[in-house]
């Protein structure tokens, strides 16, 4: 309602999802980190390339498994 664009990226899930209010969230291609304002990491899959997160201005790591850097905010 306030204009946020929310997308999901999970290569293991091959379908779109919806938030708790029923708002559709598209599950697209790997994002470009510089194109997003905040990346929220909820699951890390073994063998996946997460290098795009290096260009994200802010990363909220709910897994506690990402390397610490100035842009990573542990939950």
Tab-separated table of C-alpha atoms in Angstrom:
chain	number	residue	atom	x	y	z
A	1	UNK	CA	0.000	0.000	0.000
A	2	UNK	CA	2.940	2.336	0.538
A	3	UNK	CA	4.614	1.497	-2.736
A	4	UNK	CA	7.169	-1.106	-1.669
A	5	UNK	CA	8.088	-3.688	-4.266
A	6	UNK	CA	8.700	-7.050	-2.611
A	7	UNK	CA	10.260	-9.964	-4.447
A	8	UNK	CA	11.576	-13.298	-3.286
A	9	UNK	CA	14.513	-15.243	-4.588
A	10	UNK	CA	14.691	-18.916	-3.741
A	11	UNK	CA	15.916	-21.142	-6.570
A	12	UNK	CA	14.647	-24.204	-4.697
A	13	UNK	CA	11.054	-22.903	-4.661
A	14	UNK	CA	9.799	-22.759	-8.236
A	15	UNK	CA	6.590	-20.817	-7.605
A	16	UNK	CA	5.371	-17.429	-6.504
A	17	UNK	CA	4.344	-16.943	-2.879
A	18	UNK	CA	2.021	-14.617	-0.968
A	19	UNK	CA	2.543	-12.771	2.266
A	20	UNK	CA	0.267	-13.239	5.269
A	21	UNK	CA	-2.148	-10.639	3.867
A	22	UNK	CA	-2.445	-12.459	0.558
A	23	UNK	CA	-0.261	-9.975	-1.341
A	24	UNK	CA	1.539	-11.829	-4.140
A	25	UNK	CA	5.327	-11.915	-3.979
A	26	UNK	CA	7.008	-12.995	-7.188
A	27	UNK	CA	9.846	-15.509	-6.990
A	28	UNK	CA	12.103	-14.191	-9.721
A	29	UNK	CA	15.625	-14.473	-10.994
A	30	UNK	CA	18.655	-13.748	-8.845
A	31	UNK	CA	18.499	-10.059	-8.014
A	32	UNK	CA	21.231	-7.513	-8.554
A	33	UNK	CA	22.261	-6.400	-5.096
A	34	UNK	CA	22.606	-2.799	-6.172
A	35	UNK	CA	18.941	-2.768	-7.288
A	36	UNK	CA	17.526	-3.476	-3.831
A	37	UNK	CA	17.326	-1.469	-0.616
A	38	UNK	CA	17.263	-4.371	1.844
A	39	UNK	CA	17.891	-8.103	1.454
A	40	UNK	CA	16.411	-10.338	4.133
A	41	UNK	CA	18.087	-13.748	4.243
A	42	UNK	CA	15.912	-16.422	5.830
A	43	UNK	CA	17.381	-19.607	4.343
A	44	UNK	CA	20.773	-20.523	2.912
A	45	UNK	CA	20.869	-23.496	0.556
A	46	UNK	CA	24.175	-25.383	0.189
A	47	UNK	CA	25.949	-24.812	-3.101
A	48	UNK	CA	24.030	-21.654	-4.063
A	49	UNK	CA	25.791	-18.480	-5.186
A	50	UNK	CA	25.066	-15.628	-2.802
A	51	UNK	CA	27.680	-13.231	-4.177
A	52	UNK	CA	24.925	-10.832	-5.282
A	53	UNK	CA	24.466	-9.979	-1.595
A	54	UNK	CA	27.880	-8.268	-1.637
A	55	UNK	CA	26.367	-5.369	-3.608
A	56	UNK	CA	23.247	-5.021	-1.440
A	57	UNK	CA	23.366	-1.890	0.729
A	58	UNK	CA	21.801	-3.689	3.718
A	59	UNK	CA	21.476	-7.391	4.489
A	60	UNK	CA	19.382	-8.664	7.388
A	61	UNK	CA	20.812	-12.115	8.179
A	62	UNK	CA	18.287	-14.229	10.077
A	63	UNK	CA	20.461	-17.332	9.638
A	64	UNK	CA	23.571	-16.116	11.495
A	65	UNK	CA	25.587	-17.936	8.827
A	66	UNK	CA	26.739	-15.127	6.548
A	67	UNK	CA	30.191	-13.645	6.906
A	68	UNK	CA	30.092	-10.490	8.953
A	69	UNK	CA	30.603	-7.315	6.962
A	70	UNK	CA	29.617	-3.679	7.466
A	71	UNK	CA	26.353	-4.190	5.570
A	72	UNK	CA	25.243	-7.394	7.321
A	73	UNK	CA	22.843	-6.873	10.195
A	74	UNK	CA	22.401	-10.010	12.325
A	75	UNK	CA	18.897	-10.495	13.666
